[in-house]
Amino acid sequence: MKKILSLILSIGMLLSLCACGDTPSSENPVGSTSTTTNTPNNFNTGAEGEAAAEQTEIRFRLKTEPNTMDPHKTSGTGDPQVIQYQMYESLFREEKDGTIVPALAESYELAKDSTSITLHLRTNVFFHDNSPMTADDVVFSINRAIETGYNSAYVGAIDHVEKVDESTVIIYLKYAYAPITTCLSTLSTAIVSKEYVEKNGDDYLARNPLGTGPYKLEQWVSGEKIIFKAYEKYWRGEATVKDASIIFISDNTAAAIALETGDIDIMTNLSTADISTIEENPDLAFITGPAASMLLVTFNNASGIFADARMREAVYLCIDRQAIVDVAADGYGEVQTSVLDSVLVECPKDFEVPAMDVERAKLLVAEAGYPKGVTIKMPTIDNGTYSKPATLLKEQLAPCGINIEIELMERAAWDDVVIYNTNYEIAIWALPITALDSDFCASKFYSENCNGQGNFSNCNNEDIDAYILEGRFLPLGEERTANYLKFCEAIRDNYVVCPIYTNMRSNAANAKLGGVYPSATLHMYIYDYYWMK
C-alpha cells in the first residue's frame, strides 16, 4: 500500500445505564458516552501548535453544492453534512477522536431496560436569532426528523417523545436500542427552532438555516460559496476563527492547485494523483485516516443469476482484493474481508475468507448451468471510484466464465436501478455509514428492508436477521462482539456481498492550520480549527 501504514483501529464505546444515586455533571454526566470509537494508531493528521494572536478567515473547499440546508431533509452523506455541521447541533456530538459526548443535552440517563432515554437539556443554548432553545424545540425536531422520511436509520427505533418540563425530555423507544446516543449525534436529529420553522415553512429553512452551532449563515452565493460568521452567543464560547467560508470547486486537481496558491486553506476529496505533490510541499499537510465507507461487490440475492449462491461463491474465488486496491485506489485503501467496516469496534480482525481458486470457480459456474460461461450486465456509476474497480473485476471474473458488460450511468440513475429498485444482477458500491455503530452497517442486510428500503442486496436470511436484532439489544462488550462475528460469518458463508477494501479520507490543508483531524464519518468542525504562530 502506497505511503499508508497499516491502520490498526482501537475503538471503544460506553453505553452506561442510569446511576440513580449520582448527580449528573456537565463534565462527566451520568450515562454519557466517553468512548473512543475511531482512533487509528497510524494515520496522518494535521499539525498542532500555539494559536496565533490574530486569526484570519478559513476557506474550506468542498466538491459539490447542496440543494438544501434542512438537516432533516438531507439524504446521503458527504458535502451537505460538512456544511451543516458548522451551523447545526444535535443532542450529542461525535468528537474528532470518535467519542460520543453530550452536546445540547447536558446529561442523560438510559433506562435500565434501555427502552427510553431521559435528556437534561442545556439552559444556555441560543439559536442564531438569539431565541433560547427549549424542550419544545427538541420535541418538535425529533418528531420532524421522524415525519420527513429521510432519517429512518436514525429515528426508526424511536416510538415517541415527551416533554417533562422546560429542560427535560424523554425519548421512548420501540425496543431496547443500544446505539440511540449515536443516532442522536447525527445531523438527521439536529435541533431546529419550532417557532422559526412553523412561522417560515420548510422551503424557507432550506435556504435560510437557523441552528445553535458555532457559525451562522452570512451569505449563500449560489454556485460559488457559502459565508459563515462566528455566533457570539454560542454556548461553548465564540469560535476562535470569526470568519469562515465554504468554496465550491468541482475539479479535485483544480482544488489542489488552489490550495497550493493559497486561494483555499483546506480541502476534502483529494485525488490520489495529487497526494504525492501535497506531501512534498512543506507548506501543506496531507491528512488521512480510514473512512466509514467500504467498497464491495453486491449481488441481487433474491432473483436473477446471483440468486444462486454458487455464482456468488464463484465471484469470491476470483477476486484479488490487493490488486484492486493497488490499481483502482492507487494503493490508498486497506483490504477488507469483513462486511463490518474497519472503523467499527466489532469489526473482526484477520477475518478469513475463501482463498482464490479460479478452477473451482469455473466448476461452480458450470454447475449453476453455465458450462460455456455467461454474460452479465453490470450497472456502474460513471466515476473513477467505481469504474476503475469495475474494470478490474471484469478482468478477474472472465477466466471463470463470468463475462461482465459494464453499463456506465449517472449516480441518480444508478441509485434508482440498484438501491431503490434492486433491478440488477451484480454491482460495485462504496457502502457508507454515517454513525459509528455496527447496526448502521448490519441493518442494510435486514430482511424487512428489502425491495428498495435500504437492503440493496435483497438479503433474506433468518439467521442474519437474528444476529442483527440481537446486536441492537446488546451493550458493548464480549457478547456483542461475538454476536457480530457470527453476523459477519453468516454474510460470508452465504456470499451475500463481497467486501474489497476500506476507503481512506484524504484531505489536505495549509500546514499552519491547526486542529485538523481525519474523520471517518466527515464530522468536520471549523470550530476546532485555528491558525498557528
Coordinates of C-alpha atoms in Angstrom, one line a residue:
M1 CA 0.0 0.0 0.0
K2 CA 1.5 3.3 -1.1
K3 CA 2.6 5.6 1.7
I4 CA -0.1 4.3 4.0
L5 CA 0.9 2.5 7.1
S6 CA -1.2 -0.4 8.3
L7 CA -4.2 1.0 10.2
I8 CA -4.9 -0.6 13.5
L9 CA -8.1 0.7 15.0
S10 CA -8.7 0.9 18.7
I11 CA -12.3 1.6 19.2
G12 CA -14.2 1.8 22.5
M13 CA -17.6 2.9 23.4
L14 CA -19.5 3.0 26.7
L15 CA -23.3 2.9 26.9
S16 CA -24.0 3.0 30.6
L17 CA -27.3 2.6 32.4
C18 CA -28.8 5.0 34.8
A19 CA -26.9 5.6 38.0
C20 CA -29.9 6.9 40.0
G21 CA -27.9 7.8 43.1
D22 CA -25.4 10.0 41.3
T23 CA -25.6 13.7 40.4
P24 CA -25.1 14.4 36.7
S25 CA -22.2 16.7 35.9
S26 CA -21.6 18.6 32.7
E27 CA -18.0 17.5 32.7
N28 CA -18.8 13.8 33.2
P29 CA -22.5 13.4 33.1
V30 CA -24.3 10.2 34.2
G31 CA -24.9 8.0 31.2
S32 CA -22.6 9.9 28.9
T33 CA -20.5 8.0 26.3
S34 CA -16.9 8.7 26.9
T35 CA -15.9 6.3 24.2
T36 CA -13.3 6.3 21.6
T37 CA -15.0 4.9 18.5
N38 CA -12.4 5.9 15.9
T39 CA -8.8 6.0 17.0
P40 CA -6.4 4.6 14.4
N41 CA -2.9 4.1 15.8
N42 CA -1.2 5.0 12.5
F43 CA -2.6 7.7 10.2
N44 CA -1.6 11.2 9.0
T45 CA -3.1 14.2 10.8
G46 CA -2.7 18.0 10.6
A47 CA -0.3 19.9 12.8
E48 CA -0.8 21.2 16.3
G49 CA 0.7 24.2 17.9
E50 CA 0.2 27.5 19.7
A51 CA -2.6 29.7 18.3
A52 CA -1.6 32.9 16.6
A53 CA -2.9 36.1 18.3
E54 CA -4.7 37.2 15.1
Q55 CA -7.0 34.7 13.3
T56 CA -7.8 35.2 9.7
E57 CA -10.6 33.6 7.7
I58 CA -10.6 29.9 6.9
R59 CA -11.7 28.9 3.4
F60 CA -12.8 25.3 3.2
R61 CA -13.2 23.7 -0.2
L62 CA -16.0 21.2 -1.0
K63 CA -16.7 19.5 -4.3
T64 CA -20.4 19.9 -4.5
E65 CA -23.0 22.5 -3.5
P66 CA -26.1 21.3 -1.6
N67 CA -29.6 21.9 -2.7
T68 CA -30.9 22.3 0.8
M69 CA -29.7 23.3 4.3
D70 CA -32.5 21.5 6.0
P71 CA -30.8 18.8 8.2
H72 CA -34.0 16.7 8.4
K73 CA -34.3 16.6 4.6
T74 CA -30.7 15.8 3.6
S75 CA -30.2 12.3 2.3
G76 CA -26.9 10.6 1.7
T77 CA -23.6 11.6 3.1
G78 CA -20.7 13.9 2.4
D79 CA -20.6 17.6 1.5
P80 CA -24.0 18.8 2.7
Q81 CA -23.3 17.4 6.1
V82 CA -19.9 19.1 6.3
I83 CA -21.6 22.4 5.7
Q84 CA -24.5 21.8 8.1
Y85 CA -22.2 20.7 11.0
Q86 CA -20.9 24.3 11.2
M87 CA -24.5 25.6 11.9
Y88 CA -26.5 22.9 13.5
E89 CA -26.1 20.7 16.5
S90 CA -27.7 17.6 17.9
L91 CA -28.3 16.3 21.4
F92 CA -25.0 14.5 21.3
R93 CA -21.8 15.2 19.3
E94 CA -19.2 12.9 17.7
E95 CA -15.8 14.3 18.7
K96 CA -12.7 14.3 16.5
D97 CA -11.5 11.0 18.1
G98 CA -14.8 9.3 17.5
T99 CA -16.2 9.7 21.1
I100 CA -19.9 10.4 21.5
V101 CA -20.4 13.2 24.1
P102 CA -23.4 15.2 25.3
A103 CA -23.9 18.4 23.3
L104 CA -27.3 20.1 23.5
A105 CA -28.2 17.5 26.2
E106 CA -26.1 18.4 29.2
S107 CA -26.6 14.9 30.7
Y108 CA -28.8 11.9 30.3
E109 CA -30.0 8.6 31.8
L110 CA -30.7 5.5 29.9
A111 CA -33.4 3.4 31.4
K112 CA -32.4 0.1 33.0
D113 CA -34.2 -1.8 30.2
S114 CA -32.7 0.5 27.6
T115 CA -36.1 1.4 26.2
S116 CA -36.1 5.1 27.0
I117 CA -33.6 7.9 27.4
T118 CA -34.1 10.9 29.7
L119 CA -32.3 14.1 28.4
H120 CA -31.5 17.0 30.6
L121 CA -31.0 20.0 28.2
R122 CA -28.5 22.8 28.5
T123 CA -30.1 26.1 29.5
N124 CA -27.6 28.4 27.9
V125 CA -28.2 27.5 24.3
F126 CA -29.5 30.0 21.8
F127 CA -30.5 29.8 18.1
H128 CA -28.9 32.3 15.7
D129 CA -31.8 34.7 16.1
N130 CA -30.9 34.8 19.8
S131 CA -34.0 32.9 20.9
P132 CA -33.4 30.3 23.6
M133 CA -33.6 26.6 22.8
T134 CA -36.3 24.8 24.8
A135 CA -37.7 21.4 25.3
D136 CA -40.5 22.2 22.8
D137 CA -37.8 22.7 20.1
V138 CA -36.3 19.3 20.9
V139 CA -39.7 17.5 20.8
F140 CA -40.5 19.3 17.6
S141 CA -37.2 18.5 16.0
I142 CA -37.2 14.8 16.8
N143 CA -40.8 14.4 15.6
R144 CA -40.0 16.4 12.4
A145 CA -37.0 14.1 11.8
I146 CA -39.3 11.1 12.0
E147 CA -42.0 12.6 9.8
T148 CA -39.8 13.7 6.9
G149 CA -39.0 10.1 5.9
Y150 CA -35.3 10.8 5.3
N151 CA -33.9 9.6 8.6
S152 CA -35.3 6.1 9.3
A153 CA -31.9 4.7 10.0
Y154 CA -31.5 7.1 13.0
V155 CA -35.1 7.6 14.2
G156 CA -36.6 4.2 13.3
A157 CA -36.2 2.9 16.9
I158 CA -38.0 6.0 18.4
D159 CA -41.6 5.5 19.4
H160 CA -42.5 8.9 20.7
V161 CA -41.0 11.9 22.5
E162 CA -42.4 13.7 25.6
K163 CA -41.6 17.0 27.3
V164 CA -41.3 16.6 31.1
D165 CA -40.5 20.2 31.9
E166 CA -38.8 23.2 30.2
S167 CA -35.4 21.5 30.3
T168 CA -36.2 17.8 30.3
V169 CA -37.3 15.5 27.5
I170 CA -37.8 11.7 27.4
I171 CA -37.4 9.7 24.2
Y172 CA -39.3 6.4 24.4
L173 CA -38.0 3.6 22.1
K174 CA -39.9 0.8 20.4
Y175 CA -37.4 -1.7 21.8
A176 CA -34.1 -1.7 23.7
Y177 CA -31.6 0.0 21.3
A178 CA -28.0 0.4 22.4
P179 CA -26.9 2.8 19.6
I180 CA -29.5 5.5 20.5
T181 CA -26.9 8.1 21.6
T182 CA -25.0 7.6 18.4
C183 CA -28.3 8.2 16.5
L184 CA -28.8 11.4 18.4
S185 CA -25.3 12.7 17.4
T186 CA -26.2 12.8 13.7
L187 CA -27.5 15.8 11.7
S188 CA -30.6 13.7 11.0
T189 CA -31.6 14.5 14.6
A190 CA -30.3 18.1 14.6
I191 CA -32.3 20.6 16.7
V192 CA -34.2 23.4 14.9
S193 CA -36.3 26.2 16.1
K194 CA -40.0 25.2 16.3
E195 CA -41.2 28.8 16.1
Y196 CA -38.9 29.6 13.2
V197 CA -39.9 26.6 11.1
E198 CA -43.6 26.9 11.8
K199 CA -43.5 30.7 11.0
N200 CA -41.5 30.5 7.8
G201 CA -42.0 27.0 6.5
D202 CA -39.8 24.2 5.2
D203 CA -38.9 25.8 2.0
Y204 CA -37.5 28.9 3.8
L205 CA -35.4 26.7 6.1
A206 CA -33.8 25.0 3.1
R207 CA -32.1 28.3 2.1
N208 CA -32.1 30.1 5.4
P209 CA -30.8 27.8 8.1
L210 CA -31.2 28.6 11.8
G211 CA -29.3 26.4 14.2
T212 CA -27.5 26.6 17.5
G213 CA -24.0 25.9 16.2
P214 CA -20.8 27.9 16.3
Y215 CA -21.3 29.6 13.0
K216 CA -24.4 31.3 11.4
L217 CA -25.0 31.8 7.7
E218 CA -23.9 35.2 6.4
Q219 CA -24.4 34.7 2.7
W220 CA -25.0 32.0 0.2
V221 CA -23.7 32.8 -3.3
S222 CA -25.1 30.0 -5.5
G223 CA -22.5 28.1 -7.5
E224 CA -19.6 29.8 -5.7
K225 CA -19.5 29.8 -1.9
I226 CA -21.2 30.0 1.5
I227 CA -20.0 32.5 4.0
F228 CA -20.2 32.0 7.8
K229 CA -19.8 34.3 10.7
A230 CA -19.0 33.1 14.3
Y231 CA -22.0 33.2 16.5
E232 CA -21.2 35.4 19.5
K233 CA -23.6 33.6 21.9
Y234 CA -22.5 30.1 21.1
W235 CA -22.8 28.1 24.3
R236 CA -19.3 26.6 24.2
G237 CA -17.8 30.1 23.6
E238 CA -17.3 32.1 20.4
A239 CA -15.2 30.4 17.7
T240 CA -11.5 31.4 17.6
V241 CA -11.8 32.0 13.8
K242 CA -14.5 34.6 13.3
D243 CA -15.0 34.3 9.6
A244 CA -15.2 31.1 7.5
S245 CA -16.4 30.1 4.1
I246 CA -17.1 27.0 2.0
I247 CA -15.8 27.3 -1.5
F248 CA -17.2 25.1 -4.2
I249 CA -14.6 23.7 -6.7
S250 CA -15.8 20.6 -8.6
D251 CA -12.5 19.5 -10.0
N252 CA -10.1 17.9 -7.5
T253 CA -6.9 18.9 -9.2
A254 CA -8.1 22.5 -9.6
A255 CA -8.8 22.5 -5.9
A256 CA -5.3 21.1 -5.1
I257 CA -3.8 24.0 -7.2
A258 CA -6.0 26.5 -5.3
L259 CA -4.6 25.1 -2.0
E260 CA -1.0 25.4 -3.3
T261 CA -1.6 29.0 -4.3
G262 CA -3.3 29.9 -1.1
D263 CA -6.8 30.5 -2.5
I264 CA -8.2 27.9 -0.1
D265 CA -6.9 26.6 3.2
I266 CA -8.3 23.1 3.5
M267 CA -10.0 20.6 1.1
T268 CA -11.7 17.2 1.1
N269 CA -12.0 14.7 -1.8
L270 CA -8.3 14.8 -2.6
S271 CA -7.4 12.8 -5.8
T272 CA -4.8 10.2 -5.3
A273 CA -2.8 11.6 -8.2
D274 CA -2.3 14.8 -6.3
I275 CA -1.2 13.3 -3.0
S276 CA 2.5 13.0 -3.7
T277 CA 2.6 16.7 -4.7
I278 CA 0.9 17.6 -1.5
E279 CA 3.1 15.5 0.7
E280 CA 6.3 17.0 -0.9
N281 CA 5.1 20.6 -0.2
P282 CA 6.4 21.8 3.2
D283 CA 3.7 24.4 3.3
L284 CA 0.9 21.8 3.1
A285 CA -0.2 18.9 5.3
F286 CA -1.6 15.6 4.0
I287 CA -4.3 14.4 6.4
T288 CA -5.7 10.9 6.1
G289 CA -7.5 8.2 8.0
P290 CA -9.9 5.4 7.4
A291 CA -13.3 6.3 6.1
A292 CA -16.6 4.8 7.3
S293 CA -17.0 3.6 3.8
M294 CA -16.3 0.2 2.2
L295 CA -16.0 -0.7 -1.5
L296 CA -17.8 -4.0 -2.1
V297 CA -19.3 -6.2 -4.8
T298 CA -23.0 -6.6 -4.2
F299 CA -25.3 -9.2 -5.7
N300 CA -29.1 -9.4 -6.1
N301 CA -29.6 -12.4 -3.7
A302 CA -33.3 -12.7 -4.4
S303 CA -33.6 -13.0 -8.2
G304 CA -31.6 -13.5 -11.3
I305 CA -28.3 -15.2 -11.9
F306 CA -26.8 -14.4 -8.5
A307 CA -29.8 -15.8 -6.6
D308 CA -27.8 -19.0 -6.9
A309 CA -25.2 -19.0 -4.1
R310 CA -22.8 -20.9 -6.3
M311 CA -22.5 -18.0 -8.7
R312 CA -21.8 -15.6 -5.7
E313 CA -19.2 -18.0 -4.4
A314 CA -17.5 -18.1 -7.8
V315 CA -17.0 -14.3 -7.6
Y316 CA -15.5 -14.6 -4.2
L317 CA -13.0 -17.2 -5.5
C318 CA -11.8 -14.9 -8.4
I319 CA -11.3 -11.6 -6.6
D320 CA -7.8 -10.3 -5.9
R321 CA -8.5 -7.6 -3.4
Q322 CA -5.0 -6.2 -3.1
A323 CA -4.7 -5.9 -6.9
I324 CA -7.9 -3.8 -6.9
V325 CA -6.5 -1.6 -4.1
D326 CA -3.2 -1.1 -5.9
V327 CA -4.7 -0.2 -9.3
A328 CA -8.2 1.2 -8.7
A329 CA -7.3 3.1 -5.5
D330 CA -3.6 3.8 -6.3
G331 CA -2.8 1.9 -3.1
Y332 CA -4.7 4.3 -0.8
G333 CA -7.0 1.8 0.7
E334 CA -7.0 -1.2 3.1
V335 CA -8.0 -4.7 2.1
Q336 CA -11.3 -5.6 3.8
T337 CA -12.7 -9.1 4.2
S338 CA -15.4 -8.5 6.8
V339 CA -18.7 -6.8 5.9
L340 CA -18.3 -4.6 9.1
D341 CA -16.3 -1.5 8.3
S342 CA -12.9 -1.4 9.9
V343 CA -13.7 1.7 12.0
L344 CA -16.3 -0.2 13.9
V345 CA -15.4 -1.8 17.3
E346 CA -17.0 -5.1 16.4
C347 CA -15.1 -5.5 13.1
P348 CA -13.3 -8.8 13.4
K349 CA -9.6 -8.7 12.9
D350 CA -7.9 -11.1 10.4
F351 CA -11.2 -12.3 9.2
E352 CA -10.8 -15.3 6.9
V353 CA -12.5 -15.6 3.5
P354 CA -12.1 -18.3 0.8
A355 CA -8.7 -18.3 -0.9
M356 CA -8.6 -17.5 -4.6
D357 CA -9.4 -20.6 -6.6
V358 CA -10.3 -19.9 -10.3
E359 CA -10.6 -23.6 -11.2
R360 CA -13.2 -24.2 -8.5
A361 CA -15.0 -21.1 -9.6
K362 CA -15.2 -22.5 -13.2
L363 CA -16.8 -25.7 -11.8
L364 CA -19.3 -23.7 -9.8
V365 CA -20.3 -21.6 -12.8
A366 CA -20.8 -24.8 -14.8
E367 CA -22.8 -26.5 -12.0
A368 CA -25.0 -23.4 -11.9
G369 CA -26.0 -24.1 -15.5
Y370 CA -23.4 -22.1 -17.5
P371 CA -20.8 -24.6 -18.8
K372 CA -19.9 -22.2 -21.6
G373 CA -20.0 -19.2 -19.4
V374 CA -22.5 -16.3 -19.0
T375 CA -22.6 -12.6 -19.9
I376 CA -23.9 -10.3 -17.3
K377 CA -24.6 -6.5 -17.5
M378 CA -23.3 -4.5 -14.5
P379 CA -24.7 -1.0 -13.9
T380 CA -21.7 1.2 -12.8
I381 CA -21.6 4.8 -11.6
D382 CA -19.7 6.9 -14.2
N383 CA -17.0 7.9 -11.8
G384 CA -13.4 6.6 -11.4
T385 CA -14.2 5.4 -7.8
Y386 CA -16.5 2.8 -9.3
S387 CA -15.5 2.4 -13.0
K388 CA -11.8 1.6 -12.1
P389 CA -12.6 -1.4 -9.8
A390 CA -15.4 -2.4 -12.2
T391 CA -12.9 -2.8 -15.0
L392 CA -10.6 -4.9 -12.8
L393 CA -13.5 -7.0 -11.6
K394 CA -14.4 -7.7 -15.2
E395 CA -10.8 -8.9 -15.8
Q396 CA -10.7 -11.0 -12.7
L397 CA -14.0 -12.8 -13.4
A398 CA -13.5 -13.5 -17.1
P399 CA -11.3 -16.7 -16.5
C400 CA -14.1 -18.5 -14.7
G401 CA -16.7 -17.8 -17.4
I402 CA -18.5 -14.8 -15.8
N403 CA -18.3 -12.1 -18.6
I404 CA -19.2 -8.6 -17.4
E405 CA -20.6 -5.9 -19.6
I406 CA -20.1 -2.6 -17.8
E407 CA -23.0 -0.1 -18.2
L408 CA -21.9 3.4 -17.1
M409 CA -24.6 5.7 -15.8
E410 CA -25.1 8.8 -13.7
R411 CA -25.3 8.4 -10.0
A412 CA -29.0 9.2 -9.7
A413 CA -29.9 6.6 -12.4
W414 CA -27.7 4.0 -10.7
D415 CA -29.3 4.7 -7.3
D416 CA -32.7 4.2 -9.0
V417 CA -31.7 0.8 -10.5
V418 CA -29.6 -0.7 -7.7
I419 CA -30.6 0.9 -4.4
Y420 CA -34.2 1.8 -4.8
N421 CA -35.5 -0.9 -7.1
T422 CA -32.8 -3.6 -6.8
N423 CA -33.2 -4.3 -10.5
Y424 CA -29.7 -5.6 -11.2
E425 CA -27.6 -8.7 -11.1
I426 CA -24.2 -7.5 -9.8
A427 CA -22.7 -4.1 -9.0
I428 CA -19.9 -2.3 -7.1
W429 CA -20.8 0.2 -4.4
A430 CA -18.9 2.2 -1.8
L431 CA -21.1 1.4 1.1
P432 CA -21.1 4.4 3.6
I433 CA -22.2 4.6 7.2
T434 CA -22.8 7.9 8.9
A435 CA -22.7 6.8 12.5
L436 CA -20.1 4.7 14.2
D437 CA -22.1 1.7 15.4
S438 CA -22.2 -1.8 13.8
D439 CA -26.0 -1.7 13.5
F440 CA -25.8 1.1 10.8
C441 CA -23.9 -1.4 8.6
A442 CA -25.8 -4.6 9.6
S443 CA -29.3 -3.1 9.1
K444 CA -28.6 -2.9 5.4
F445 CA -28.9 -6.7 5.3
Y446 CA -32.1 -6.9 7.4
S447 CA -34.9 -8.7 5.5
E448 CA -37.6 -6.1 6.3
N449 CA -35.5 -3.6 4.4
C450 CA -35.6 -5.5 1.1
N451 CA -37.0 -4.1 -2.1
G452 CA -35.7 -0.5 -2.0
Q453 CA -35.9 0.0 1.8
G454 CA -32.1 0.0 2.3
N455 CA -31.3 -3.7 1.9
F456 CA -29.6 -3.3 -1.5
S457 CA -28.7 -6.9 -1.8
N458 CA -32.2 -8.2 -1.1
C459 CA -30.7 -10.5 1.6
N460 CA -33.4 -12.5 3.3
N461 CA -31.9 -14.9 5.8
E462 CA -33.4 -15.8 9.2
D463 CA -30.0 -16.3 10.9
I464 CA -28.7 -13.0 9.7
D465 CA -31.9 -11.3 10.8
A466 CA -31.5 -12.8 14.3
Y467 CA -27.9 -11.5 14.6
I468 CA -29.0 -8.0 13.5
L469 CA -31.8 -7.9 16.1
E470 CA -29.6 -9.3 18.9
G471 CA -26.9 -6.7 18.1
R472 CA -29.4 -3.9 18.7
F473 CA -30.2 -5.0 22.2
L474 CA -26.7 -5.8 23.4
P475 CA -24.4 -3.3 25.2
L476 CA -20.8 -3.0 24.1
G477 CA -18.7 -6.0 25.3
E478 CA -17.7 -9.5 24.5
E479 CA -21.3 -10.8 23.9
R480 CA -22.0 -8.1 21.4
T481 CA -18.6 -8.6 19.7
A482 CA -19.3 -12.4 19.5
N483 CA -22.7 -11.7 18.0
Y484 CA -21.4 -9.5 15.2
L485 CA -18.7 -12.0 14.5
K486 CA -21.4 -14.6 13.8
F487 CA -23.2 -12.0 11.7
C488 CA -20.0 -11.5 9.6
E489 CA -19.6 -15.2 9.2
A490 CA -23.2 -15.6 8.0
I491 CA -22.7 -12.9 5.4
R492 CA -19.5 -14.6 4.2
D493 CA -20.9 -18.2 4.3
N494 CA -23.9 -17.1 2.3
Y495 CA -21.8 -14.9 0.0
V496 CA -24.3 -12.1 0.4
V497 CA -21.8 -9.4 -0.7
C498 CA -18.1 -9.5 -1.2
P499 CA -16.1 -6.8 0.6
I500 CA -13.0 -5.5 -1.2
Y501 CA -11.4 -2.6 0.7
T502 CA -11.9 0.3 3.1
N503 CA -11.7 3.7 1.6
M504 CA -9.5 6.5 3.0
R505 CA -10.4 10.0 3.9
S506 CA -7.7 12.0 2.1
N507 CA -7.7 15.7 3.0
A508 CA -5.1 18.4 2.6
A509 CA -4.6 21.7 4.4
N510 CA -2.3 24.7 4.9
A511 CA 0.4 23.4 7.3
K512 CA -0.2 26.3 9.6
L513 CA -3.9 25.3 10.2
G514 CA -4.2 23.6 13.5
G515 CA -6.9 21.3 14.9
V516 CA -7.4 19.4 11.7
Y517 CA -8.1 15.7 12.1
P518 CA -9.4 12.9 9.8
S519 CA -13.0 11.9 10.5
A520 CA -14.3 8.6 9.3
T521 CA -17.8 10.0 9.1
L522 CA -17.0 13.5 7.9
H523 CA -17.8 15.1 11.2
M524 CA -15.6 18.1 10.5
Y525 CA -15.9 21.2 12.6
I526 CA -14.3 24.5 11.7
Y527 CA -14.9 25.5 15.3
D528 CA -11.9 23.2 16.2
Y529 CA -9.5 24.8 13.7
Y530 CA -7.2 27.7 14.4
W531 CA -4.2 29.4 12.8
M532 CA -0.9 28.6 14.5
K533 CA 2.0 31.0 15.1

